[in-house]
Coordinates of C-alpha atoms and ligand atoms in Angstrom, one line a residue:
M186 CA 19.6 19.6 -7.3
N187 CA 19.5 22.0 -10.2
N188 CA 15.9 21.2 -11.0
Y189 CA 13.2 23.6 -12.0
F190 CA 9.4 23.0 -12.1
I191 CA 7.3 25.0 -14.6
I192 CA 3.5 24.9 -14.0
L193 CA 1.5 26.1 -16.9
A194 CA -1.7 27.7 -15.7
S195 CA -2.4 30.3 -18.3
G196 CA -4.7 28.3 -20.5
Q197 CA -7.9 29.9 -21.8
S198 CA -10.1 27.1 -20.6
K199 CA -12.0 27.1 -23.9
R200 CA -13.5 23.7 -23.2
F201 CA -14.3 24.7 -19.6
N202 CA -17.7 26.2 -19.5
S203 CA -17.4 28.6 -16.6
K204 CA -16.8 32.4 -16.0
K205 CA -13.9 31.6 -13.8
Q206 CA -10.9 30.1 -15.5
K207 CA -10.5 26.5 -14.4
Q208 CA -7.1 26.9 -12.8
Y209 CA -8.6 29.3 -10.2
N210 CA -11.5 27.0 -9.4
I211 CA -11.5 25.2 -6.1
Y212 CA -10.7 21.6 -6.3
K213 CA -10.4 19.5 -3.1
N214 CA -10.4 22.6 -1.0
K215 CA -7.9 24.7 -2.9
P216 CA -7.4 26.4 -6.3
L217 CA -6.6 23.8 -8.9
F218 CA -3.1 25.2 -9.6
K219 CA -2.2 25.2 -5.9
H220 CA -2.1 21.4 -5.9
S221 CA 0.9 21.3 -8.2
I222 CA 2.7 24.0 -6.3
D223 CA 2.2 22.3 -3.0
K224 CA 3.3 19.0 -4.2
A225 CA 6.4 20.4 -5.9
V226 CA 7.3 22.3 -2.6
K227 CA 6.7 19.2 -0.5
S228 CA 8.9 17.0 -2.8
K229 CA 11.9 19.3 -2.0
L230 CA 13.2 18.4 -5.5
F231 CA 13.2 21.8 -7.0
K232 CA 15.3 25.0 -6.7
K233 CA 12.5 27.1 -8.1
I234 CA 8.9 26.6 -9.0
I235 CA 7.6 28.8 -11.8
L236 CA 3.9 29.4 -12.0
V237 CA 2.8 30.7 -15.4
I238 CA -0.6 32.5 -15.4
N239 CA -2.3 35.1 -17.5
N240 CA -3.6 37.4 -14.7
K241 CA -1.3 37.9 -11.8
S242 CA -3.8 40.0 -9.9
L243 CA -6.0 36.9 -9.4
I244 CA -3.4 35.4 -7.1
K245 CA -3.9 36.9 -3.7
E246 CA -1.7 34.6 -1.8
K247 CA 1.9 35.3 -0.8
F248 CA 4.3 32.6 -1.8
N249 CA 7.8 31.9 -0.6
K250 CA 10.7 33.3 -2.6
N251 CA 11.3 30.0 -4.4
I252 CA 7.9 30.2 -6.1
L253 CA 8.0 32.7 -9.0
I254 CA 4.9 33.9 -10.7
I255 CA 5.1 35.1 -14.3
K256 CA 2.7 36.1 -17.1
G257 CA 2.2 33.6 -19.9
G258 CA 1.5 34.0 -23.6
K259 CA -1.4 33.4 -25.9
E260 CA -1.0 29.7 -26.5
R261 CA 0.4 26.9 -24.3
S262 CA 3.5 26.7 -26.3
D263 CA 4.1 30.5 -26.0
S264 CA 3.7 30.2 -22.2
S265 CA 6.1 27.3 -22.0
L266 CA 8.7 29.2 -24.0
I267 CA 8.3 32.4 -21.9
A268 CA 9.0 30.3 -18.8
L269 CA 12.0 28.5 -20.3
K270 CA 13.5 31.9 -21.3
Y271 CA 12.8 33.2 -17.8
I272 CA 14.7 30.4 -16.0
K273 CA 17.6 30.4 -18.5
N274 CA 19.4 33.0 -16.3
F275 CA 19.4 30.6 -13.4
K276 CA 21.3 28.1 -15.5
P277 CA 19.1 25.1 -14.8
K278 CA 20.2 21.5 -15.5
N279 CA 16.8 19.9 -15.5
V280 CA 13.3 21.2 -16.0
L281 CA 9.9 19.6 -15.6
I282 CA 7.0 21.1 -17.5
H283 CA 3.5 20.5 -16.1
D284 CA -0.1 21.5 -16.8
A285 CA -1.8 22.8 -13.7
A286 CA -5.0 21.0 -14.9
R287 CA -3.4 17.7 -13.7
P288 CA -3.5 18.1 -9.9
N289 CA -3.3 14.4 -9.0
F290 CA 0.2 13.3 -9.9
T291 CA 2.4 11.9 -7.1
I292 CA 5.8 12.9 -5.7
K293 CA 6.9 9.4 -6.6
L294 CA 6.3 10.3 -10.2
L295 CA 8.5 13.4 -9.9
K296 CA 11.3 11.3 -8.4
K297 CA 11.0 8.7 -11.2
L298 CA 11.1 11.4 -13.9
L299 CA 14.2 13.0 -12.4
N300 CA 15.9 9.7 -11.9
S301 CA 15.3 8.7 -15.5
L302 CA 16.5 12.0 -16.7
K303 CA 20.1 11.1 -15.5
H304 CA 20.4 8.9 -18.6
N305 CA 18.0 10.6 -21.0
K306 CA 17.2 14.0 -22.4
A307 CA 13.4 13.7 -22.4
V308 CA 11.3 11.6 -20.1
I309 CA 7.5 11.4 -20.7
P310 CA 4.9 9.6 -18.6
I311 CA 2.4 7.7 -20.7
I312 CA -0.7 5.6 -20.1
N313 CA -2.7 3.3 -22.3
S314 CA -6.0 4.4 -23.6
K315 CA -9.1 3.0 -22.0
D316 CA -11.2 4.1 -24.9
T317 CA -11.2 2.8 -28.5
I318 CA -10.1 5.6 -30.7
K319 CA -11.1 6.6 -34.2
Y320 CA -8.9 8.9 -36.3
K321 CA -10.6 11.3 -38.6
I322 CA -9.0 12.9 -41.7
K323 CA -11.5 15.1 -43.6
N324 CA -14.5 12.7 -43.9
H325 CA -12.6 9.5 -43.5
F326 CA -12.5 7.6 -40.3
F327 CA -9.7 5.2 -39.4
N328 CA -9.7 2.5 -36.7
L329 CA -6.7 2.7 -34.4
N330 CA -5.5 -0.3 -32.5
R331 CA -6.0 0.6 -28.9
K332 CA -2.8 -1.2 -28.0
N333 CA -0.9 1.3 -30.1
V334 CA -2.6 4.3 -28.7
L335 CA -0.5 6.0 -26.0
L336 CA -1.7 9.0 -24.0
T337 CA 1.0 11.4 -22.8
Q338 CA 0.7 13.1 -19.5
T339 CA 2.5 15.8 -17.6
P340 CA 4.8 16.5 -15.8
Q341 CA 7.3 15.9 -18.6
A342 CA 11.0 16.1 -17.7
F343 CA 13.8 17.5 -19.9
D344 CA 17.4 18.4 -20.0
F345 CA 17.1 22.2 -19.9
K346 CA 19.4 23.0 -22.8
D347 CA 17.8 20.4 -25.0
I348 CA 14.2 21.6 -24.5
Y349 CA 15.2 25.2 -24.7
N350 CA 16.9 24.8 -28.1
L351 CA 14.0 22.8 -29.5
S352 CA 11.4 25.3 -28.1
I353 CA 13.1 28.4 -29.4
K354 CA 13.1 26.9 -32.9
N355 CA 9.5 25.8 -32.8
N356 CA 6.9 27.8 -34.6
K357 CA 4.0 25.3 -34.3
N358 CA 1.2 25.4 -31.8
I359 CA 2.0 22.2 -29.8
T360 CA 0.0 20.9 -26.8
D361 CA 2.9 19.2 -25.1
E362 CA 6.7 19.3 -25.2
A363 CA 7.0 15.6 -26.2
A364 CA 5.6 16.7 -29.5
L365 CA 8.8 18.6 -30.3
Y366 CA 10.9 15.4 -29.9
I367 CA 8.5 13.3 -31.9
E368 CA 8.4 15.9 -34.7
K369 CA 12.2 15.6 -35.0
N370 CA 12.3 11.9 -34.4
L371 CA 14.5 12.4 -31.3
N372 CA 14.8 9.9 -28.5
I373 CA 12.3 9.9 -25.7
K374 CA 12.3 7.8 -22.6
F375 CA 8.7 6.8 -21.9
I376 CA 7.8 5.8 -18.4
K377 CA 4.5 4.6 -16.9
G378 CA 2.2 7.5 -16.1
E379 CA -0.5 7.5 -13.5
N380 CA -4.1 6.6 -14.4
F381 CA -5.5 9.0 -11.7
N382 CA -3.4 11.9 -13.1
Q383 CA -6.2 12.9 -15.4
K384 CA -6.5 16.3 -16.9
I385 CA -9.4 18.4 -15.6
T386 CA -10.9 19.7 -18.8
F387 CA -14.6 20.2 -18.3
K388 CA -16.5 21.8 -15.5
E389 CA -18.0 18.5 -14.6
D390 CA -14.5 17.1 -13.9
L391 CA -14.3 19.7 -11.1
K392 CA -17.6 18.9 -9.5
N393 CA -16.6 19.3 -5.9
N394 CA -17.6 16.5 -3.8
K395 CA -19.0 18.5 -0.9
T396 CA -19.1 16.6 2.3
F397 CA -21.4 17.2 5.2
Y398 CA -21.5 15.9 8.8
G399 CA -24.4 15.3 11.1
I400 CA -24.7 14.4 14.7
G401 CA -27.6 12.5 16.3
F402 CA -28.4 11.7 19.9
D403 CA -31.3 9.7 21.5
I404 CA -32.3 8.2 24.8
H405 CA -35.2 6.0 25.8
R406 CA -36.3 4.4 29.1
L407 CA -36.1 0.7 29.5
E408 CA -39.3 -1.1 30.5
K409 CA -39.6 -4.7 31.7
G410 CA -41.3 -7.2 29.3
R411 CA -41.0 -5.0 26.2
K412 CA -39.1 -6.2 23.1
L413 CA -35.7 -4.6 22.7
F414 CA -34.8 -3.3 19.2
L415 CA -31.4 -1.9 18.4
G416 CA -30.2 -1.1 14.9
G417 CA -33.3 -2.6 13.4
I418 CA -33.1 -6.1 15.0
K419 CA -34.5 -7.7 18.1
I420 CA -32.0 -8.2 20.9
P421 CA -32.8 -10.8 23.6
F422 CA -33.0 -8.8 26.9
H423 CA -35.3 -8.7 29.9
S424 CA -36.5 -5.1 29.0
G425 CA -37.2 -3.1 25.9
L426 CA -37.1 0.6 25.1
K427 CA -40.3 2.6 25.7
G428 CA -41.3 5.1 23.1
H429 CA -43.9 6.2 20.7
S430 CA -42.3 3.8 18.2
D431 CA -40.2 0.8 19.0
G432 CA -37.7 3.1 20.7
D433 CA -34.7 2.0 18.6
V434 CA -32.2 4.5 19.8
I435 CA -29.6 3.6 17.2
I436 CA -31.9 4.1 14.3
H437 CA -33.3 7.3 15.8
S438 CA -29.8 8.7 16.2
I439 CA -28.9 7.7 12.7
I440 CA -31.9 9.5 11.3
D441 CA -31.1 12.7 13.3
S442 CA -27.5 12.6 12.1
F443 CA -28.7 12.3 8.4
L444 CA -31.2 15.1 8.9
G445 CA -28.5 17.2 10.5
A446 CA -26.1 16.6 7.6
M447 CA -28.8 17.6 5.2
R448 CA -29.7 20.7 7.3
K449 CA -33.3 19.4 7.7
K450 CA -34.1 19.9 11.3
D451 CA -34.9 16.7 13.3
I452 CA -36.8 13.5 13.6
G453 CA -39.6 15.1 15.6
T454 CA -40.3 17.5 12.7
F455 CA -40.5 14.6 10.2
F456 CA -42.4 12.2 12.5
P457 CA -44.4 14.1 15.1
D458 CA -45.1 11.7 18.1
N459 CA -48.6 13.1 18.5
K460 CA -49.6 11.4 15.3
N461 CA -51.2 8.0 15.7
K462 CA -49.8 7.0 12.4
Y463 CA -46.4 6.5 14.0
K464 CA -47.6 4.8 17.2
N465 CA -45.7 1.6 17.8
I466 CA -44.2 1.8 14.3
R467 CA -40.9 -0.1 13.7
S468 CA -38.1 2.4 13.4
T469 CA -36.9 0.7 10.3
K470 CA -40.0 2.0 8.6
I471 CA -39.3 5.6 9.5
L472 CA -35.7 5.3 8.3
Q473 CA -36.8 4.4 4.8
P474 CA -38.2 7.8 3.8
I475 CA -34.9 9.4 5.0
I476 CA -32.9 7.1 2.9
Q477 CA -35.1 8.0 0.0
I478 CA -34.3 11.7 0.5
L479 CA -30.6 10.9 0.5
N480 CA -31.0 9.0 -2.8
K481 CA -33.1 11.7 -4.4
K482 CA -30.5 14.3 -3.6
N483 CA -27.7 12.0 -4.9
L484 CA -26.1 12.0 -1.5
Y485 CA -24.0 9.0 -0.5
I486 CA -22.9 8.0 3.0
N487 CA -19.2 8.0 3.6
N488 CA -19.4 6.5 7.1
I489 CA -21.3 6.4 10.3
D490 CA -19.9 6.0 13.8
I491 CA -22.1 4.9 16.6
N492 CA -21.7 5.1 20.4
L493 CA -24.3 2.9 22.2
I494 CA -24.4 4.0 25.8
C495 CA -25.6 1.3 28.3
E496 CA -24.4 -1.2 30.9
E497 CA -26.3 -4.1 29.4
P498 CA -26.7 -5.7 26.9
K499 CA -23.0 -6.0 26.0
V500 CA -22.4 -4.4 22.6
S501 CA -19.6 -6.8 21.8
K502 CA -22.0 -9.7 21.8
H503 CA -24.3 -8.2 19.2
R504 CA -22.0 -5.9 17.3
E505 CA -21.8 -8.0 14.1
K506 CA -25.5 -8.6 13.8
I507 CA -26.3 -5.0 14.4
I508 CA -23.8 -3.8 11.8
L509 CA -25.1 -6.3 9.3
S510 CA -28.6 -5.2 9.9
L511 CA -27.6 -1.5 9.4
S512 CA -25.6 -2.2 6.3
N513 CA -28.8 -3.8 4.8
L514 CA -31.1 -1.1 5.9
L515 CA -28.8 1.7 4.7
N516 CA -27.6 -0.2 1.6
I517 CA -23.9 0.5 2.4
D518 CA -20.9 -1.7 3.0
K519 CA -20.3 -3.0 6.5
E520 CA -16.9 -1.5 6.4
L521 CA -18.5 2.0 6.6
I522 CA -20.2 1.4 9.9
N523 CA -18.6 1.4 13.3
L524 CA -20.3 0.6 16.5
K525 CA -18.8 1.2 19.9
G526 CA -20.2 0.2 23.3
K527 CA -19.8 2.7 26.2
T528 CA -20.8 2.1 29.8
V529 CA -21.3 4.9 32.3
E530 CA -19.7 3.4 35.4
K531 CA -23.1 2.5 36.8
L532 CA -24.0 6.2 37.1
G533 CA -27.4 7.7 36.7
L534 CA -30.4 6.2 34.9
I535 CA -28.3 4.5 32.3
G536 CA -26.0 3.1 34.9
K537 CA -28.9 1.7 36.8
E538 CA -30.1 0.0 33.5
K539 CA -33.2 2.2 33.4
A540 CA -32.4 3.7 30.0
I541 CA -30.2 3.3 26.9
A542 CA -28.7 6.2 25.0
C543 CA -27.0 6.5 21.7
E544 CA -25.0 9.0 19.7
V545 CA -24.1 8.9 16.0
I546 CA -22.0 11.0 13.7
C547 CA -22.3 10.6 10.0
S548 CA -20.5 11.9 6.9
I549 CA -22.3 12.2 3.6
S550 CA -21.2 13.6 0.3
E551 CA -22.7 15.0 -2.9
Ligands
ZN212 ZN1 -36.0 7.8 19.9

């Protein structure tokens, strides 16, 4: 296992419109470059991992001794050469060179690269272009056949001696190591890359999908002769829920969980029950404005989990209908909704079938 992993994170982020260089920005809860380090460590495939950055003082973390942090050069190719020179003393056999801006590669890809390297000097992951590409020379445009357009990704894997000798002779500003082999018409083994292993280039690519959680709880008394509404539909039962509105505990709890996730107080603030406007209103009607707020803020629902707490009616009998109704009301897939029934061992008001309670937890994202 004489493998080394070089992570290039010293780019100047010219296309990245932010004060902070992109490699230090937080992506999925950690700095961008950290994803590559963590994956390389987890893979247990490498003797040393070399992180190349341009400002060591920005790294506050302490890494273990197999992770070495060095200062890069002006251009990407300078940094890559600095790293190769640096690891030369360790006498490596194989080296993978990777751009920190691609945090989403898999360990499976690392294994494939190293396996392929047993019979090749250079192994490069490629994917087909999804876009139709035009090629411009001065003021002339050329159509490229999409089938012939191949996009190279990183990590790229090399026999150390091979890439070292090529890099040391190179005086061009290249944007990946595969270019050195192509320039000299040397053999490359191309393997299938990963479509999701996209390069994070623009600030928008990093837009953190912030996720929020909210909790909701509600309880209403049961009253003989009233209609029972749960999750927006009528359920046949001898009693219904008493309340200012139709007493739909499921919808009320869902509303409170959404408001909670949006940090917007509670249902009582939005729909005061001293207002005649809301008297006997169907709860589905008061859910709509809340959905509108979610839509306006571009928030989407990841999932909701519901506990309906009652002895009767039995949730299992009505589960599918309630979930279907909620999926229509919330305009989300049924798969994102879970409904559990919970009895209370005949204890208290709920146990004596005098009330029904409900609790909901929801997750929403930007
Ligand atoms: Zn209520």
